[in-house]
Short mmCIF file of N, CA, C and O in Angstrom, two decimals:
data_model
loop_
_atom_site.label_atom_id
_atom_site.label_comp_id
_atom_site.label_asym_id
_atom_site.label_seq_id
_atom_site.Cartn_x
_atom_site.Cartn_y
_atom_site.Cartn_z
N MET A 1247 -33.55 1.62 -26.00
CA MET A 1247 -33.39 1.57 -24.55
C MET A 1247 -34.67 0.98 -23.94
O MET A 1247 -35.76 1.46 -24.18
N ASN A 1248 -34.51 -0.05 -23.12
CA ASN A 1248 -35.64 -0.69 -22.45
C ASN A 1248 -35.87 -0.01 -21.10
O ASN A 1248 -35.02 -0.06 -20.22
N ILE A 1249 -37.03 0.61 -20.93
CA ILE A 1249 -37.33 1.30 -19.67
C ILE A 1249 -38.03 0.41 -18.66
O ILE A 1249 -38.30 0.82 -17.55
N HIS A 1250 -38.34 -0.81 -19.05
CA HIS A 1250 -39.03 -1.74 -18.16
C HIS A 1250 -38.02 -2.71 -17.54
O HIS A 1250 -37.29 -3.38 -18.25
N PRO A 1251 -37.99 -2.78 -16.18
CA PRO A 1251 -37.07 -3.71 -15.53
C PRO A 1251 -37.53 -5.15 -15.78
O PRO A 1251 -38.69 -5.40 -16.11
N PRO A 1252 -36.62 -6.10 -15.61
CA PRO A 1252 -37.00 -7.51 -15.75
C PRO A 1252 -38.16 -7.85 -14.81
O PRO A 1252 -38.29 -7.28 -13.73
N VAL A 1253 -38.98 -8.79 -15.22
CA VAL A 1253 -40.17 -9.17 -14.46
C VAL A 1253 -39.82 -9.64 -13.06
O VAL A 1253 -40.56 -9.41 -12.11
N ASP A 1254 -38.66 -10.27 -12.88
CA ASP A 1254 -38.30 -10.81 -11.57
C ASP A 1254 -37.59 -9.80 -10.67
O ASP A 1254 -37.12 -10.15 -9.60
N THR A 1255 -37.50 -8.52 -11.08
CA THR A 1255 -36.89 -7.50 -10.25
C THR A 1255 -37.78 -7.24 -9.04
O THR A 1255 -38.99 -7.04 -9.19
N PRO A 1256 -37.21 -7.26 -7.81
CA PRO A 1256 -38.02 -7.03 -6.61
C PRO A 1256 -38.70 -5.66 -6.67
O PRO A 1256 -38.09 -4.68 -7.06
N ARG A 1257 -39.97 -5.64 -6.30
CA ARG A 1257 -40.73 -4.40 -6.32
C ARG A 1257 -41.94 -4.52 -5.41
O ARG A 1257 -42.36 -5.62 -5.09
N VAL A 1258 -42.49 -3.41 -5.05
CA VAL A 1258 -43.75 -3.36 -4.32
C VAL A 1258 -44.85 -3.20 -5.36
O VAL A 1258 -44.76 -2.34 -6.24
N THR A 1259 -45.90 -3.99 -5.27
CA THR A 1259 -47.00 -3.92 -6.21
C THR A 1259 -48.30 -3.56 -5.50
O THR A 1259 -48.38 -3.65 -4.26
N VAL A 1260 -49.29 -3.19 -6.27
CA VAL A 1260 -50.62 -2.93 -5.72
C VAL A 1260 -51.12 -4.16 -4.97
O VAL A 1260 -51.66 -4.06 -3.87
N THR A 1261 -50.89 -5.33 -5.55
CA THR A 1261 -51.32 -6.58 -4.92
C THR A 1261 -50.62 -6.78 -3.58
O THR A 1261 -51.24 -7.24 -2.62
N ASP A 1262 -49.33 -6.45 -3.51
CA ASP A 1262 -48.59 -6.55 -2.24
C ASP A 1262 -49.23 -5.68 -1.17
O ASP A 1262 -49.41 -6.11 -0.03
N ILE A 1263 -49.55 -4.45 -1.54
CA ILE A 1263 -50.14 -3.53 -0.57
C ILE A 1263 -51.52 -4.03 -0.14
O ILE A 1263 -51.84 -4.07 1.05
N GLN A 1264 -52.33 -4.43 -1.10
CA GLN A 1264 -53.67 -4.92 -0.78
C GLN A 1264 -53.60 -6.11 0.17
O GLN A 1264 -54.42 -6.23 1.08
N ALA A 1265 -52.61 -6.98 -0.02
CA ALA A 1265 -52.47 -8.17 0.82
C ALA A 1265 -52.09 -7.82 2.26
O ALA A 1265 -52.32 -8.61 3.17
N LYS A 1266 -51.51 -6.65 2.48
CA LYS A 1266 -51.10 -6.25 3.81
C LYS A 1266 -52.21 -5.55 4.59
O LYS A 1266 -52.11 -5.37 5.80
N ILE A 1267 -53.28 -5.14 3.91
CA ILE A 1267 -54.37 -4.42 4.58
C ILE A 1267 -55.27 -5.41 5.31
O ILE A 1267 -55.83 -6.31 4.70
N ALA A 1268 -55.39 -5.21 6.62
CA ALA A 1268 -56.23 -6.08 7.45
C ALA A 1268 -57.61 -5.48 7.68
O ALA A 1268 -58.58 -6.22 7.86
N ASP A 1269 -57.71 -4.15 7.69
CA ASP A 1269 -58.98 -3.52 8.02
C ASP A 1269 -59.06 -2.13 7.40
O ASP A 1269 -58.04 -1.45 7.26
N THR A 1270 -60.26 -1.74 7.03
CA THR A 1270 -60.54 -0.42 6.49
C THR A 1270 -61.73 0.16 7.24
O THR A 1270 -62.76 -0.49 7.35
N LYS A 1271 -61.54 1.36 7.79
CA LYS A 1271 -62.62 2.03 8.51
C LYS A 1271 -62.78 3.44 7.96
O LYS A 1271 -61.80 4.06 7.52
N TYR A 1272 -64.02 3.93 8.01
CA TYR A 1272 -64.31 5.28 7.56
C TYR A 1272 -64.96 6.07 8.68
O TYR A 1272 -65.75 5.53 9.45
N VAL A 1273 -64.60 7.33 8.75
CA VAL A 1273 -65.21 8.27 9.69
C VAL A 1273 -65.77 9.41 8.83
O VAL A 1273 -65.08 9.91 7.94
N HIS A 1274 -67.01 9.79 9.11
CA HIS A 1274 -67.66 10.86 8.37
C HIS A 1274 -68.00 11.99 9.33
O HIS A 1274 -68.55 11.74 10.41
N ASP A 1275 -67.66 13.21 8.93
CA ASP A 1275 -67.99 14.39 9.73
C ASP A 1275 -68.33 15.52 8.78
O ASP A 1275 -67.44 16.15 8.21
N GLY A 1276 -69.61 15.71 8.55
CA GLY A 1276 -70.03 16.73 7.59
C GLY A 1276 -69.53 16.37 6.20
O GLY A 1276 -69.82 15.30 5.69
N VAL A 1277 -68.76 17.26 5.61
CA VAL A 1277 -68.24 17.04 4.26
C VAL A 1277 -66.87 16.36 4.26
O VAL A 1277 -66.27 16.15 3.21
N LEU A 1278 -66.38 16.00 5.44
CA LEU A 1278 -65.08 15.35 5.59
C LEU A 1278 -65.23 13.84 5.70
O LEU A 1278 -66.08 13.35 6.46
N THR A 1279 -64.42 13.11 4.95
CA THR A 1279 -64.37 11.66 5.06
C THR A 1279 -62.94 11.27 5.39
O THR A 1279 -62.00 11.74 4.75
N ILE A 1280 -62.78 10.43 6.39
CA ILE A 1280 -61.46 9.93 6.80
C ILE A 1280 -61.46 8.42 6.60
O ILE A 1280 -62.40 7.74 7.00
N CYS A 1281 -60.41 7.92 5.99
CA CYS A 1281 -60.22 6.48 5.82
C CYS A 1281 -59.01 6.06 6.66
O CYS A 1281 -57.95 6.68 6.58
N ILE A 1282 -59.20 5.02 7.44
CA ILE A 1282 -58.11 4.47 8.25
C ILE A 1282 -57.83 3.06 7.75
O ILE A 1282 -58.69 2.18 7.85
N LEU A 1283 -56.64 2.86 7.19
CA LEU A 1283 -56.21 1.53 6.76
C LEU A 1283 -55.31 0.97 7.84
O LEU A 1283 -54.34 1.61 8.25
N THR A 1284 -55.63 -0.22 8.31
CA THR A 1284 -54.80 -0.91 9.30
C THR A 1284 -54.16 -2.11 8.62
O THR A 1284 -54.86 -2.94 8.04
N LEU A 1285 -52.83 -2.15 8.68
CA LEU A 1285 -52.11 -3.27 8.10
C LEU A 1285 -52.07 -4.43 9.07
O LEU A 1285 -52.35 -4.28 10.26
N LYS A 1286 -51.73 -5.60 8.57
CA LYS A 1286 -51.70 -6.81 9.39
C LYS A 1286 -50.75 -6.70 10.57
O LYS A 1286 -50.96 -7.33 11.60
N ASN A 1287 -49.71 -5.86 10.45
CA ASN A 1287 -48.76 -5.71 11.55
C ASN A 1287 -49.18 -4.62 12.54
O ASN A 1287 -48.46 -4.31 13.48
N GLY A 1288 -50.37 -4.01 12.31
CA GLY A 1288 -50.87 -2.99 13.22
C GLY A 1288 -50.61 -1.56 12.78
O GLY A 1288 -51.18 -0.63 13.33
N PHE A 1289 -49.73 -1.37 11.79
CA PHE A 1289 -49.45 -0.02 11.27
C PHE A 1289 -50.72 0.57 10.68
O PHE A 1289 -51.49 -0.14 10.03
N LYS A 1290 -50.94 1.85 10.93
CA LYS A 1290 -52.14 2.51 10.41
C LYS A 1290 -51.74 3.68 9.52
O LYS A 1290 -50.77 4.38 9.80
N GLU A 1291 -52.52 3.86 8.46
CA GLU A 1291 -52.35 5.01 7.59
C GLU A 1291 -53.70 5.65 7.40
O GLU A 1291 -54.73 4.98 7.37
N VAL A 1292 -53.72 6.98 7.28
CA VAL A 1292 -54.95 7.75 7.19
C VAL A 1292 -54.99 8.51 5.87
O VAL A 1292 -53.99 9.08 5.44
N GLY A 1293 -56.16 8.51 5.26
CA GLY A 1293 -56.40 9.32 4.07
C GLY A 1293 -57.66 10.14 4.29
O GLY A 1293 -58.54 9.76 5.07
N THR A 1294 -57.75 11.26 3.60
CA THR A 1294 -58.89 12.15 3.78
C THR A 1294 -59.44 12.64 2.44
O THR A 1294 -58.73 12.64 1.44
N SER A 1295 -60.68 13.06 2.49
CA SER A 1295 -61.28 13.79 1.38
C SER A 1295 -62.32 14.73 1.97
O SER A 1295 -62.87 14.48 3.04
N ALA A 1296 -62.56 15.81 1.27
CA ALA A 1296 -63.57 16.76 1.69
C ALA A 1296 -64.04 17.54 0.47
O ALA A 1296 -63.32 17.66 -0.51
N CYS A 1297 -65.26 18.02 0.55
CA CYS A 1297 -65.76 18.86 -0.54
C CYS A 1297 -66.09 20.24 0.02
O CYS A 1297 -66.18 20.43 1.23
N ALA A 1298 -66.28 21.19 -0.87
CA ALA A 1298 -66.45 22.58 -0.45
C ALA A 1298 -67.85 22.91 0.06
O ALA A 1298 -68.01 23.84 0.85
N HIS A 1299 -68.84 22.12 -0.34
CA HIS A 1299 -70.21 22.46 0.02
C HIS A 1299 -70.99 21.18 0.32
O HIS A 1299 -70.86 20.20 -0.41
N PRO A 1300 -71.82 21.20 1.37
CA PRO A 1300 -72.58 19.99 1.73
C PRO A 1300 -73.44 19.43 0.59
O PRO A 1300 -73.64 18.22 0.51
N ASP A 1301 -73.93 20.28 -0.29
CA ASP A 1301 -74.76 19.80 -1.40
C ASP A 1301 -73.95 18.96 -2.39
O ASP A 1301 -74.53 18.20 -3.17
N LEU A 1302 -72.64 19.10 -2.37
CA LEU A 1302 -71.77 18.35 -3.28
C LEU A 1302 -71.30 17.03 -2.68
O LEU A 1302 -70.70 16.21 -3.38
N TYR A 1303 -71.59 16.82 -1.40
CA TYR A 1303 -71.06 15.63 -0.71
C TYR A 1303 -71.69 14.35 -1.24
O TYR A 1303 -72.90 14.23 -1.37
N ASN A 1304 -70.81 13.39 -1.53
CA ASN A 1304 -71.22 12.06 -1.99
C ASN A 1304 -70.41 11.08 -1.15
O ASN A 1304 -69.18 11.00 -1.29
N GLN A 1305 -71.07 10.33 -0.27
CA GLN A 1305 -70.36 9.47 0.67
C GLN A 1305 -69.49 8.44 -0.04
O GLN A 1305 -68.33 8.25 0.32
N ALA A 1306 -70.02 7.77 -1.04
CA ALA A 1306 -69.25 6.74 -1.75
C ALA A 1306 -68.01 7.33 -2.42
O ALA A 1306 -66.91 6.75 -2.35
N LEU A 1307 -68.17 8.48 -3.06
CA LEU A 1307 -67.03 9.13 -3.71
C LEU A 1307 -66.01 9.60 -2.67
O LEU A 1307 -64.80 9.44 -2.85
N GLY A 1308 -66.51 10.16 -1.56
CA GLY A 1308 -65.61 10.59 -0.49
C GLY A 1308 -64.80 9.43 0.07
O GLY A 1308 -63.61 9.55 0.32
N GLU A 1309 -65.45 8.28 0.25
CA GLU A 1309 -64.74 7.10 0.75
C GLU A 1309 -63.71 6.62 -0.26
O GLU A 1309 -62.60 6.24 0.12
N GLN A 1310 -64.06 6.63 -1.53
CA GLN A 1310 -63.11 6.19 -2.56
C GLN A 1310 -61.87 7.09 -2.58
O GLN A 1310 -60.74 6.59 -2.60
N ILE A 1311 -62.08 8.40 -2.54
CA ILE A 1311 -60.96 9.34 -2.58
C ILE A 1311 -60.11 9.23 -1.31
O ILE A 1311 -58.88 9.23 -1.38
N ALA A 1312 -60.75 9.09 -0.15
CA ALA A 1312 -60.01 8.96 1.11
C ALA A 1312 -59.20 7.66 1.13
O ALA A 1312 -58.06 7.63 1.59
N TYR A 1313 -59.80 6.58 0.62
CA TYR A 1313 -59.09 5.29 0.54
C TYR A 1313 -57.87 5.43 -0.36
O TYR A 1313 -56.77 5.00 0.00
N GLU A 1314 -58.05 6.01 -1.53
CA GLU A 1314 -56.93 6.17 -2.46
C GLU A 1314 -55.83 7.04 -1.85
O GLU A 1314 -54.64 6.77 -2.06
N ASP A 1315 -56.22 8.05 -1.09
CA ASP A 1315 -55.25 8.92 -0.42
C ASP A 1315 -54.43 8.13 0.60
O ASP A 1315 -53.20 8.23 0.64
N ALA A 1316 -55.10 7.31 1.41
CA ALA A 1316 -54.39 6.49 2.40
C ALA A 1316 -53.53 5.44 1.70
O ALA A 1316 -52.37 5.21 2.08
N PHE A 1317 -54.08 4.81 0.67
CA PHE A 1317 -53.37 3.74 -0.04
C PHE A 1317 -52.07 4.25 -0.65
O PHE A 1317 -51.03 3.62 -0.54
N LYS A 1318 -52.12 5.42 -1.29
CA LYS A 1318 -50.91 5.93 -1.94
C LYS A 1318 -49.82 6.27 -0.93
O LYS A 1318 -48.64 6.22 -1.25
N LYS A 1319 -50.20 6.56 0.29
CA LYS A 1319 -49.21 6.84 1.34
C LYS A 1319 -48.46 5.58 1.78
O LYS A 1319 -47.41 5.67 2.42
N LEU A 1320 -49.00 4.41 1.46
CA LEU A 1320 -48.35 3.15 1.86
C LEU A 1320 -47.17 2.79 0.97
O LEU A 1320 -46.34 1.97 1.37
N TRP A 1321 -47.07 3.37 -0.21
CA TRP A 1321 -45.96 3.03 -1.10
C TRP A 1321 -44.60 3.32 -0.45
O TRP A 1321 -43.68 2.52 -0.57
N LYS A 1322 -44.49 4.48 0.21
CA LYS A 1322 -43.20 4.87 0.78
C LYS A 1322 -42.73 3.92 1.88
O LYS A 1322 -41.61 3.40 1.80
N PRO A 1323 -43.54 3.63 2.92
CA PRO A 1323 -43.03 2.72 3.95
C PRO A 1323 -42.80 1.29 3.43
O PRO A 1323 -41.88 0.62 3.86
N LEU A 1324 -43.63 0.85 2.48
CA LEU A 1324 -43.43 -0.50 1.96
C LEU A 1324 -42.24 -0.55 1.01
O LEU A 1324 -41.56 -1.57 0.92
N GLY A 1325 -41.98 0.54 0.32
CA GLY A 1325 -40.76 0.63 -0.49
C GLY A 1325 -39.52 0.60 0.40
O GLY A 1325 -38.54 -0.06 0.09
N TYR A 1326 -39.59 1.31 1.51
CA TYR A 1326 -38.48 1.29 2.48
C TYR A 1326 -38.28 -0.13 3.01
O TYR A 1326 -37.15 -0.61 3.12
N GLU A 1327 -39.38 -0.79 3.35
CA GLU A 1327 -39.30 -2.16 3.86
C GLU A 1327 -38.61 -3.08 2.85
O GLU A 1327 -37.74 -3.88 3.21
N LEU A 1328 -38.96 -2.95 1.58
CA LEU A 1328 -38.32 -3.76 0.54
C LEU A 1328 -36.84 -3.42 0.42
O LEU A 1328 -35.99 -4.32 0.36
N LYS A 1329 -36.51 -2.15 0.40
CA LYS A 1329 -35.10 -1.73 0.29
C LYS A 1329 -34.29 -2.26 1.47
O LYS A 1329 -33.16 -2.73 1.29
N GLU A 1330 -34.85 -2.21 2.66
CA GLU A 1330 -34.15 -2.71 3.85
C GLU A 1330 -33.91 -4.22 3.74
O GLU A 1330 -32.83 -4.71 4.05
N ARG A 1331 -34.93 -4.94 3.26
CA ARG A 1331 -34.77 -6.39 3.08
C ARG A 1331 -33.69 -6.70 2.04
O ARG A 1331 -32.84 -7.58 2.24
N LEU A 1332 -33.69 -5.96 0.94
CA LEU A 1332 -32.67 -6.17 -0.09
C LEU A 1332 -31.28 -5.85 0.44
O LEU A 1332 -30.31 -6.55 0.15
N TYR A 1333 -31.17 -4.80 1.23
CA TYR A 1333 -29.90 -4.42 1.83
C TYR A 1333 -29.39 -5.53 2.75
O TYR A 1333 -28.23 -5.92 2.69
N ARG A 1334 -30.27 -6.04 3.59
CA ARG A 1334 -29.87 -7.09 4.52
C ARG A 1334 -29.50 -8.38 3.80
O ARG A 1334 -28.66 -9.14 4.27
N ASP A 1335 -30.15 -8.62 2.65
CA ASP A 1335 -29.84 -9.81 1.86
C ASP A 1335 -28.62 -9.61 0.98
O ASP A 1335 -28.22 -10.55 0.26
N GLY A 1336 -28.04 -8.40 0.98
CA GLY A 1336 -26.83 -8.16 0.21
C GLY A 1336 -27.05 -7.85 -1.26
O GLY A 1336 -26.14 -7.95 -2.06
N GLU A 1337 -28.26 -7.47 -1.63
CA GLU A 1337 -28.52 -7.15 -3.05
C GLU A 1337 -28.28 -5.69 -3.32
O GLU A 1337 -28.39 -4.83 -2.53
#
């Protein structure tokens, strides 16, 4: 049984999501880091990270985790967008 779909099967990829990101901003408040991803169409998604103690705070790591949190939230709306396009195209 082949669990891998054909290469030409429509899908959302990491590259697709990256291409839609127009801007990335970070907000820092104590041990909290917020990442705001703005897509080219103006849609915004937010990701967060926080640590338990100020001595453990690492800004670069907090930004990475907050970015990944926001990024993973984009799969659902972009998957919906693809499904809607396929539906309208009759696939």
